[in-house]
Amino acid sequence: SATSTHQAGPHQGAPGDIVAPMQAIVVALAVSEGDQVEEGQLVAVLEAMKMEKPLLAPRAGTVTSLSIKQGDTVTAGTRIAHIATDKEAQ
């Protein structure tokens, strides 16, 4: 299967960014681009060393960029998604 590896970008840690905490495989995506999410809502699940790590929305808003797909391998610091607040989305 064609899985791609994403390298960390320069924009890690921006407000609303969801960033991979470690190298892992994306085993599940719970949202799509354009979805409305609540703070604490599940966005994606990563797996590393047989342990699953849920990634949660840091704030309520709209998923404006989803940088990965299921099956991708991500490195620590890779941006998974961005959650824009209603103010930002306008």
Coordinates of C-alpha atoms in Angstrom, one line a residue:
S1 CA 0.0 0.0 0.0
A2 CA 1.1 3.5 -0.6
T3 CA 1.7 5.2 2.7
S4 CA 3.5 8.5 2.9
T5 CA 5.7 9.8 5.6
H6 CA 5.2 13.4 6.7
Q7 CA 8.1 15.5 8.1
A8 CA 7.6 18.1 10.7
G9 CA 6.9 21.6 9.3
P10 CA 8.0 24.9 10.6
H11 CA 4.5 25.8 11.9
Q12 CA 4.3 23.4 14.9
G13 CA 2.6 24.8 17.9
A14 CA 0.4 27.5 16.4
P15 CA -2.8 28.0 18.3
G16 CA -5.4 25.5 17.1
D17 CA -2.8 23.1 15.7
I18 CA -3.0 19.4 16.6
V19 CA 0.5 18.0 16.5
A20 CA 1.8 14.5 16.6
P21 CA 3.6 14.0 20.0
M22 CA 5.8 11.2 18.7
Q23 CA 6.5 9.1 15.6
A24 CA 3.4 7.0 15.0
I25 CA 1.0 5.6 12.5
V26 CA -2.4 7.2 11.9
V27 CA -4.8 4.4 12.7
A28 CA -8.1 6.4 12.7
L29 CA -9.4 9.8 11.6
A30 CA -12.5 10.9 13.4
V31 CA -13.1 14.2 11.5
S32 CA -13.0 15.6 8.0
E33 CA -12.0 19.0 6.7
G34 CA -14.8 21.4 7.2
D35 CA -16.2 19.6 10.2
Q36 CA -17.3 21.5 13.3
V37 CA -15.7 20.2 16.5
E38 CA -16.0 20.8 20.2
E39 CA -13.1 21.3 22.6
G40 CA -11.9 17.8 23.6
Q41 CA -13.5 16.0 20.7
L42 CA -11.6 13.1 19.2
V43 CA -9.8 14.1 16.0
A44 CA -7.5 11.2 15.3
V45 CA -5.9 8.2 16.8
L46 CA -2.2 7.5 16.5
E47 CA -0.4 4.2 17.3
A48 CA 3.2 3.9 18.5
M49 CA 4.8 0.8 20.0
K50 CA 1.4 -0.9 20.2
M51 CA -0.1 1.9 22.2
E52 CA -2.9 4.1 20.9
K53 CA -2.8 7.8 21.5
P54 CA -6.0 9.7 20.9
L55 CA -5.5 13.3 19.6
L56 CA -8.2 15.7 20.8
A57 CA -9.3 19.1 19.5
P58 CA -7.6 21.8 21.6
R59 CA -10.6 24.2 21.1
A60 CA -14.0 24.4 19.5
G61 CA -14.1 25.4 15.9
T62 CA -13.8 24.2 12.3
V63 CA -11.3 21.7 10.9
T64 CA -9.6 23.9 8.3
S65 CA -6.7 21.7 7.3
L66 CA -6.3 17.9 7.7
S67 CA -2.7 17.1 6.8
I68 CA -2.8 13.4 7.0
K69 CA -4.8 10.3 6.1
Q70 CA -5.4 6.9 7.7
G71 CA -2.3 4.7 7.4
D72 CA 0.2 7.6 7.2
T73 CA 3.3 7.5 9.3
V74 CA 4.0 10.8 11.0
T75 CA 7.1 12.1 12.9
A76 CA 7.0 13.9 16.2
G77 CA 5.9 17.5 15.5
T78 CA 4.0 16.8 12.4
R79 CA 0.8 18.9 12.1
I80 CA -2.2 16.6 12.0
A81 CA -4.9 19.2 11.7
H82 CA -5.8 22.8 12.4
I83 CA -8.9 23.9 14.3
A84 CA -9.9 27.5 13.4
T85 CA -12.2 29.4 15.7
D86 CA -15.3 31.0 14.2
K87 CA -13.5 34.3 14.2
E88 CA -10.6 32.9 12.2
A89 CA -12.8 31.0 9.8
Q90 CA -14.6 34.2 8.6

